[in-house]
Amino acid sequence: MTRRPAFWLWAVMCPLGLWIAVRAMDAQIGEFPAGAVAGLVLMAPVLAAGVWGLRRLHPVRPRPLGYALIAVAWGGLAAFGTALPANAAFQAIIAKTAGAEFNADWGASIAAPVDEELLKLAGVAVLALMAPCAVRGPLDGWGYGALAGFGFQIAEDFLYVLNTIVLTGGTQDANAAFFTFGGRVVGGAWWSHWAMTAVGGAGLGCLLGRASRATAALAFASLLLAMALHAWWDSPLLPGAALLPVKGAPILLAAVVTYRLARRHYLVRFRRAARAETARGVLLPGEDRVLAFRKWRRKERWDVPGGEPRRLLTRLRTAELDLLEDGFGGLEPDPEAADRLRAEITVLRRRLEAARAGPPRPGAGTSRPGAVPPGSRPDSARPDSA
């Protein structure tokens, strides 16, 4: 991964975004350290819980933690930091062309959807360039888009903590932090940046998984939909805290419907691949059902003795899942990966059977003169005997 240019783009943009964000907020942080600390303490567990939950929304197995953190870091550092000057410049242009009053009412709903959705969605593309096997379809794009948007959302919530302290006169730092937490996290997190970018990410995942005119059109349409949802949320229409659920419902509904469609698409392909590998003899009958449910794989591991047998079973199931997902697409498909994984599965299955059987008993490997070993046939029964 470190040899790919996309990794170094990510490694440069995240510190750069952090530097821009800190420069924009350092005066407020220095003036109100108690409020800043309170905001960090409140946001940290929310960030951890959100990453855990979004990773586990995958129907078969959680998304790799490393890939999830890459997407979150892009959204919370690179996208958020660079969006601050981009939004300011865009709104300055709006103010000059349409007037300050129009910009005050509609500037955020015009500038933010364009700047922020493009920057957040770039995190999914960067991850796919860093690790081509990470994004193979709409479900992967949905998941990593949601994670990038969630990172952006947490960073923006911290900025709102500081802004609320200033708006309330800077006299009740901790109270402002709790007020922002209640309004933006408890009340507004259900239809915020994660949902908007998840919608755009699903379309981009289709394009990255299998490039065609149809998937390119779908990716463009999903990006426009994400921008439209963002513009709707930032618009001055339906003002007031009491109407936030009404205003946020279309955003959450779009994210849920997109997820359900992407999930169904994934499971159809997963079951089709499982049936094909079962027909090949790579998977045993019934293994497709075990592979499709995390709770069954977890129960299966507990039914196997600890130590080497359990480790081999985990490696076997991981290799089988990798095989089933290998044909889903991606930026750099490996034509030899499937055969390599099938060979690995065969070896792991033999090692697991041997580990389950335990060490041979003394004398079990010897046989009487003239006796036929179990499972073999006498020479007269072999096809090549004359």
Short mmCIF file of N, CA and C in Angstrom, two decimals, residues 22 24-37 158 162 173:
data_model
loop_
_atom_site.label_atom_id
_atom_site.label_comp_id
_atom_site.label_asym_id
_atom_site.label_seq_id
_atom_site.Cartn_x
_atom_site.Cartn_y
_atom_site.Cartn_z
N VAL A 22 -6.68 23.50 12.41
CA VAL A 22 -6.14 24.03 13.68
C VAL A 22 -5.87 25.52 13.57
N ALA A 24 -7.50 27.56 11.77
CA ALA A 24 -8.79 28.25 11.77
C ALA A 24 -9.42 28.29 13.16
N MET A 25 -9.06 27.32 14.01
CA MET A 25 -9.72 27.23 15.32
C MET A 25 -8.80 27.52 16.50
N ASP A 26 -7.50 27.79 16.25
CA ASP A 26 -6.56 27.89 17.37
C ASP A 26 -6.87 29.05 18.30
N ALA A 27 -7.39 30.15 17.74
CA ALA A 27 -7.72 31.28 18.61
C ALA A 27 -8.86 30.92 19.56
N GLN A 28 -9.88 30.25 19.06
CA GLN A 28 -10.99 29.85 19.91
C GLN A 28 -10.56 28.80 20.94
N ILE A 29 -9.74 27.85 20.50
CA ILE A 29 -9.27 26.81 21.42
C ILE A 29 -8.43 27.44 22.54
N GLY A 30 -7.55 28.38 22.16
CA GLY A 30 -6.72 29.04 23.18
C GLY A 30 -7.53 29.90 24.12
N GLU A 31 -8.62 30.49 23.62
CA GLU A 31 -9.43 31.37 24.46
C GLU A 31 -10.39 30.58 25.35
N PHE A 32 -10.86 29.43 24.86
CA PHE A 32 -11.83 28.64 25.61
C PHE A 32 -11.35 27.19 25.73
N PRO A 33 -10.27 26.94 26.46
CA PRO A 33 -9.73 25.57 26.54
C PRO A 33 -10.67 24.59 27.22
N ALA A 34 -11.43 25.06 28.23
CA ALA A 34 -12.34 24.15 28.92
C ALA A 34 -13.44 23.65 27.98
N GLY A 35 -13.98 24.55 27.16
CA GLY A 35 -15.00 24.14 26.20
C GLY A 35 -14.44 23.21 25.15
N ALA A 36 -13.20 23.47 24.71
CA ALA A 36 -12.58 22.61 23.71
C ALA A 36 -12.35 21.21 24.27
N VAL A 37 -11.88 21.13 25.50
CA VAL A 37 -11.66 19.82 26.12
C VAL A 37 -12.99 19.09 26.31
N PHE A 158 -17.27 19.45 16.41
CA PHE A 158 -16.32 20.10 17.32
C PHE A 158 -16.20 21.58 16.99
N LEU A 162 -17.13 25.16 19.44
CA LEU A 162 -16.40 26.42 19.60
C LEU A 162 -17.25 27.60 19.17
N ASP A 173 -18.53 27.75 28.92
CA ASP A 173 -17.87 26.89 27.93
C ASP A 173 -18.43 25.48 27.93
#
